[in-house]
Coordinates of C-alpha atoms and ligand atoms in Angstrom, one line a residue:
X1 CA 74.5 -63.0 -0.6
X2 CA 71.5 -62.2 1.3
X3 CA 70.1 -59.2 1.6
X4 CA 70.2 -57.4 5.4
X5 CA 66.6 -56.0 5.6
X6 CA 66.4 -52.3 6.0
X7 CA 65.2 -53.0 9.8
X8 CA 68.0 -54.8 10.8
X9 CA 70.3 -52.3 9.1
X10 CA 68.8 -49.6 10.6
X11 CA 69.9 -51.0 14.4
X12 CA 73.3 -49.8 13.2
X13 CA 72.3 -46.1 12.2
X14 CA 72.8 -43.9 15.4
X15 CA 69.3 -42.9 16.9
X16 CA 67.7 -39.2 16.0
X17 CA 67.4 -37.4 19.7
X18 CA 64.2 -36.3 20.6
X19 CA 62.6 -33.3 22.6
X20 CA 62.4 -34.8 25.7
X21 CA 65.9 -36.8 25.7
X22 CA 69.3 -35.5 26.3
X23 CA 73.2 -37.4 25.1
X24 CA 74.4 -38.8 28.6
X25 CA 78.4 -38.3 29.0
X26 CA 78.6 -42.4 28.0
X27 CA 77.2 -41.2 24.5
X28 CA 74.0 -43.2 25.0
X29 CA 70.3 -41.4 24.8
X30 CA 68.7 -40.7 28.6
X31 CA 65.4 -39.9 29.1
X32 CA 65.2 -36.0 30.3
X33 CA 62.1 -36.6 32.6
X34 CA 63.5 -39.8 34.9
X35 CA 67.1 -39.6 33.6
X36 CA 67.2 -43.0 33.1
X37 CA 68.4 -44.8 29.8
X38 CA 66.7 -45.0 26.3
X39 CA 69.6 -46.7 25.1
X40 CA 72.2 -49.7 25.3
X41 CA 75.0 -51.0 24.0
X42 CA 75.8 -54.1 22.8
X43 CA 78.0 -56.2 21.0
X44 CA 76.9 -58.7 17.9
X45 CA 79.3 -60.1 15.7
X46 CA 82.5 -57.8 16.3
X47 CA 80.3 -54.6 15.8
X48 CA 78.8 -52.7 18.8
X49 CA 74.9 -51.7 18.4
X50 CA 73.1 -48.9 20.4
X51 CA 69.5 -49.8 20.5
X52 CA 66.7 -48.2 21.6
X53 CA 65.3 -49.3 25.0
X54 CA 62.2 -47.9 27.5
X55 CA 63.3 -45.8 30.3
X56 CA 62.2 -45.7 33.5
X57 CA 59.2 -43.8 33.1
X58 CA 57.9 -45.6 30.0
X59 CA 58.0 -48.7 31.6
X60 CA 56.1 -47.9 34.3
X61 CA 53.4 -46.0 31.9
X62 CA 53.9 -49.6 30.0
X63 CA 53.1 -51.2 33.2
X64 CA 50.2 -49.4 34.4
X65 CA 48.8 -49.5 30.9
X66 CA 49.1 -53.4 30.9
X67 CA 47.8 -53.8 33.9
X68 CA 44.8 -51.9 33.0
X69 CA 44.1 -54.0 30.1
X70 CA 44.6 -57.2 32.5
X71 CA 41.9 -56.2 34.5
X72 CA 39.1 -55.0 31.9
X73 CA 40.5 -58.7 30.6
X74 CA 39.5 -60.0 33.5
X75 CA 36.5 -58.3 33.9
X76 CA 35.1 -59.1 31.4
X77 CA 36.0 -63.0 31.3
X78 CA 33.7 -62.8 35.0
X79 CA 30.8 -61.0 33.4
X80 CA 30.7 -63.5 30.7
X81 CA 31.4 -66.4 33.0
X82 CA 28.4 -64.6 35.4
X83 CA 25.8 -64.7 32.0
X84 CA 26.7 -68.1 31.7
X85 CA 26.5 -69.6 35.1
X86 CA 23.6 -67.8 36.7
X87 CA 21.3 -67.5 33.9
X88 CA 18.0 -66.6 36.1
X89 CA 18.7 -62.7 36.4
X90 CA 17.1 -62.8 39.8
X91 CA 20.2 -64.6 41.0
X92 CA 22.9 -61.5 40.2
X93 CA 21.0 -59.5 42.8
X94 CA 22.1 -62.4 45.8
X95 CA 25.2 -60.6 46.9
X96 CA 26.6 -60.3 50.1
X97 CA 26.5 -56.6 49.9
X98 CA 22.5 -56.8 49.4
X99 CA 22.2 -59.1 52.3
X100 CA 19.4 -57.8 54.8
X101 CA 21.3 -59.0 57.6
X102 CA 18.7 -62.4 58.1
X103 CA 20.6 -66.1 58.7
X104 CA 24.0 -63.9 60.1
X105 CA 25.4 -67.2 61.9
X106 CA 24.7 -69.0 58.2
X107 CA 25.7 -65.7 56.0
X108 CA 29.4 -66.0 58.0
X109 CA 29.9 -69.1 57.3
X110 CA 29.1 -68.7 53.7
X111 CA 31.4 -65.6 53.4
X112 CA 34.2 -67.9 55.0
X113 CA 33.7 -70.7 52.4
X114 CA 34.0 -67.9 50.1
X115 CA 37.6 -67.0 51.6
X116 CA 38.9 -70.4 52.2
X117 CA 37.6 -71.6 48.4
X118 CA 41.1 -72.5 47.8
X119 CA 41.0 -75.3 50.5
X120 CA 37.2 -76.3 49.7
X121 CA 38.2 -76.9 46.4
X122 CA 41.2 -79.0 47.0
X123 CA 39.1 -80.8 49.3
X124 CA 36.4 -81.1 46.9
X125 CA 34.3 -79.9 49.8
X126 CA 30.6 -78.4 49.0
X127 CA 28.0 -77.4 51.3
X128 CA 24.5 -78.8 52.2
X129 CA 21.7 -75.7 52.6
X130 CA 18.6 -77.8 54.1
X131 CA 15.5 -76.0 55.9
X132 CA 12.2 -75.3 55.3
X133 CA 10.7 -73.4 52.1
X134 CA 11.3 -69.6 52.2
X135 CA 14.3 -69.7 54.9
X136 CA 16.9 -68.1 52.2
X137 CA 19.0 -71.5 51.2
X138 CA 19.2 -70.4 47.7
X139 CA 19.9 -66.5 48.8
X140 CA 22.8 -67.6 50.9
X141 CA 23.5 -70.0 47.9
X142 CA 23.4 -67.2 45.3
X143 CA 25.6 -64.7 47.2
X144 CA 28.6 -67.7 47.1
X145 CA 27.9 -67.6 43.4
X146 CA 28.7 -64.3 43.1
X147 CA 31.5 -64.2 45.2
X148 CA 33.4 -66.6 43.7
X149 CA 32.8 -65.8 40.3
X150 CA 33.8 -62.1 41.0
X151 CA 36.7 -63.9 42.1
X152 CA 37.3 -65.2 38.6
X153 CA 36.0 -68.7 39.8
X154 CA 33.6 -70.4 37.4
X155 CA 30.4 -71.4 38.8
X156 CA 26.8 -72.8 37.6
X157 CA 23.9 -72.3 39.7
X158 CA 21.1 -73.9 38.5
X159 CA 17.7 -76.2 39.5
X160 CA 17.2 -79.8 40.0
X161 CA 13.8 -78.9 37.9
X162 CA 15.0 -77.2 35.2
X163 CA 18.0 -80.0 34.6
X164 CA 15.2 -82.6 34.5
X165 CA 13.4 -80.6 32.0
X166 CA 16.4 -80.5 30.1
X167 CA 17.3 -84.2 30.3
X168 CA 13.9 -85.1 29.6
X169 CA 14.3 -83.2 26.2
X170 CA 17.4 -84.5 25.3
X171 CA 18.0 -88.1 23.6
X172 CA 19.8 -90.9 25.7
X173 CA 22.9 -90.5 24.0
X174 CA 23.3 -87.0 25.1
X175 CA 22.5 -86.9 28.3
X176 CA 25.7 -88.2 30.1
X177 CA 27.7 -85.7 28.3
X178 CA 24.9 -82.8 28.7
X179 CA 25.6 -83.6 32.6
X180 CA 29.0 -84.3 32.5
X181 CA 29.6 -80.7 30.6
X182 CA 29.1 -79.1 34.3
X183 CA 32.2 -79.9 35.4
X184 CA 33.9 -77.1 33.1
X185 CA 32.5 -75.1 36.5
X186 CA 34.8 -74.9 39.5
X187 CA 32.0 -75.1 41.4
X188 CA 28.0 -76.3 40.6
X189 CA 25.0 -74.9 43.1
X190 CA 22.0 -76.8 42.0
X191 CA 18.8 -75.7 44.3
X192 CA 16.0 -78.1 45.4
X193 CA 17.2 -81.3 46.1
X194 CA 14.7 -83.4 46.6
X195 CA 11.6 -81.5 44.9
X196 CA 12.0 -83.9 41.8
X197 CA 9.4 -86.0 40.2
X198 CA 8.6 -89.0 42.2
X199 CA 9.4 -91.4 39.2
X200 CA 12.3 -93.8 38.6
X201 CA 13.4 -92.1 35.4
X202 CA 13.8 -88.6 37.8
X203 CA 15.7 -90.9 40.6
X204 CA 18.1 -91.7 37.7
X205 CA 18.9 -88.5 36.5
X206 CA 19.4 -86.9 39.7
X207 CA 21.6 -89.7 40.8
X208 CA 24.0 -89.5 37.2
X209 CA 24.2 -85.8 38.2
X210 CA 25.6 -86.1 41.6
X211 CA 27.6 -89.3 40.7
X212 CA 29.3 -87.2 38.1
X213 CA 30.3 -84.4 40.6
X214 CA 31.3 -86.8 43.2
X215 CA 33.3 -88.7 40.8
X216 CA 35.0 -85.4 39.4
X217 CA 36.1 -84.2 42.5
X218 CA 34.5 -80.8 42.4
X219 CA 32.7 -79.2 44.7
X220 CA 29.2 -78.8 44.7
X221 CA 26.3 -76.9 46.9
X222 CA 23.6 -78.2 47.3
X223 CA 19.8 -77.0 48.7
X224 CA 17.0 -78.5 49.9
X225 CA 13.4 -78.5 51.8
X226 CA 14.4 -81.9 53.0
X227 CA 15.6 -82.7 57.0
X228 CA 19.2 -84.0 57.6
X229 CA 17.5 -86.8 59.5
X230 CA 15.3 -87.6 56.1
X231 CA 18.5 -87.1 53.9
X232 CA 20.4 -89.5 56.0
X233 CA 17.1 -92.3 56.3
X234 CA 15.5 -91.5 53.0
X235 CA 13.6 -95.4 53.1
X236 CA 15.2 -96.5 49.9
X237 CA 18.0 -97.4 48.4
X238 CA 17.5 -95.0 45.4
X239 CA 17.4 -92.2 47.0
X240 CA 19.8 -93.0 49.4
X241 CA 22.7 -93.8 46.6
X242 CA 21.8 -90.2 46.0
X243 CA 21.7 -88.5 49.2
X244 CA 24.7 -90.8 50.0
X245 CA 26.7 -88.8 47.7
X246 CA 26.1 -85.4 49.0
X247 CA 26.3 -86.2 52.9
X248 CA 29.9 -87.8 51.9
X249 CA 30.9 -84.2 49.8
X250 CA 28.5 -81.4 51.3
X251 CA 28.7 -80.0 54.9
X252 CA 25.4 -79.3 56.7
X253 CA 24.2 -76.3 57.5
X254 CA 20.8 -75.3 58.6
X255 CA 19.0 -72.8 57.1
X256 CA 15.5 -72.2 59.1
X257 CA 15.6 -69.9 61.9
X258 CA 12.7 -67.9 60.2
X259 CA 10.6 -67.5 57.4
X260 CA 12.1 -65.3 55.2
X261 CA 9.4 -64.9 52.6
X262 CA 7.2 -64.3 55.3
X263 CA 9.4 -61.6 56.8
X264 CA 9.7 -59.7 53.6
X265 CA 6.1 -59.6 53.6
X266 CA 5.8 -57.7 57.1
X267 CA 8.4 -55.7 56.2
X268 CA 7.1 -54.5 53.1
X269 CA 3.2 -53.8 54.9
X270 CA 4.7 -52.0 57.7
X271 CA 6.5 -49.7 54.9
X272 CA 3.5 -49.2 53.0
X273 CA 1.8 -48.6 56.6
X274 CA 4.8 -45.7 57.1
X275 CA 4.3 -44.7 53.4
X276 CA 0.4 -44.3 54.1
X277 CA 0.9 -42.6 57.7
X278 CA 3.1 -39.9 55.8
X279 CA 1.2 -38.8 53.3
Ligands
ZN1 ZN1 61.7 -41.5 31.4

């Protein structure tokens, strides 16, 4: 015969009251603070069995506690996802909440791609930031970023530089999976279109990244210093197969009302003017 482990025998023994439980008229345990249950009954095999059970209270406290846990979970799993994706530190500081109130016809509409992401992403629908240097494409840019991955989205911002560094280092082989590994992100931002070495090997790269956005049906956001009307007559058929790409996916906006950098600069003299005044 086999042995009944002392747990399962001990389903059987009736349960010890404790100090904050009372013996309900229907001989089961209630809970003295929400006078609900700590008990039922039930029948297995012929024999009836009064197990313990989690009152009201305790499952709420169980609940809460969960829930709690969920959300440092969570958390977490964004500030990770954040280290990851933006890697220039500069980047965590392009928030919505930081915004200085510049581009406010631009900044709505990113804040709105931020709330429909849902439908931009089923539509594999990006965005296309083009406007002169310094207007605040990659600010705008930045404060999606962080949006989205507070939302628990996945995103990688990054540099059409620094990717051609990086496929210059690495051997052929490699490459088509280094740039094929960015669609683990929801959603890829890649700054500067357009800035890239003037050689064919440049051309190449930049076209296998798009291409393998397009083709994987993510969205993607692009920036660049470049004109619509250049983007849509670039001269050749290079960069057109490129720029091809990004009209189909990206919606236009137009970053260039002012000169941001520029701005910043008067802003900051005429506080140190104040500063200078004051003291
Ligand atoms: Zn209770």
């Amino acid at each position: 015969m086999i042995p009944i482990s002392t747990e399962i025998e001990d389903i059987f023994r009736p349960a010890q009251l404790r100090e904050d439980e009372y013996l309900e008229e229907n001989g089961l345990i209630y809970c003295s603070k929400c006078h609900t249950a700590r008990q039922k009954r039930i029948e297995v095999s012929g024999r009836t069995i009064e197990p313990r059970c989690m009152c009201a209270c305790q499952t709420a406290s169980y609940d809460q506690r969960e829930q709690e846990r969920k959300h440092r979970e969570f958390l977490d799993m964004v500030e990770r996802n954040r280290s990851v994706g933006l890697t220039d530190p500069v980047l965590r500081k392009h928030t919505f909440e930081n915004d200085l109130g510049y581009n406010t016809k631009q900044m709505g509409m990113a804040k709105r791609y931020v709330e429909n992401w849902d439908e931009f992403r089923k539509t594999s629908t990006g965005l296309l930031l083009w406007g002169n240097v310094g207007t605040g494409k990659s600010y705008i840019a930045g404060c999606i970023a962080n949006a989205l991955l507070d939302k628990g989205v996945p995103v990688m911002m990054t540099n059409f530089a620094r990717l051609l560094n990086k496929l210059t280092d690495l051997h052929s082989g490699d490459r088509n999976a280094y740039i094929d590994s960015f669609n683990t992100y929801q959603l890829l931002i890649i700054d500067d279109l357009g800035v890239e070495r003037n050689s064919e090997f440049a051309r190449e790269q930049v076209f296998g990244v798009i291409d393998s956005r397009y083709r994987s049906q993510l969205p993607m956001i692009v920036t660049t210093n470049l004109s619509l009307k250049k983007l849509q007559n670039p001269g050749d058929l290079a960069r057109s197969r490129i720029y091809d790409r990004v009209l189909e996916r990206c919606m236009p906006i137009r970053v260039s009302e002012q000169n941001i950098r520029d701005l910043n600069k008067k802003a900051n003299l005429e506080q140190a003017k104040r500063l200078l005044r004051d003291t």
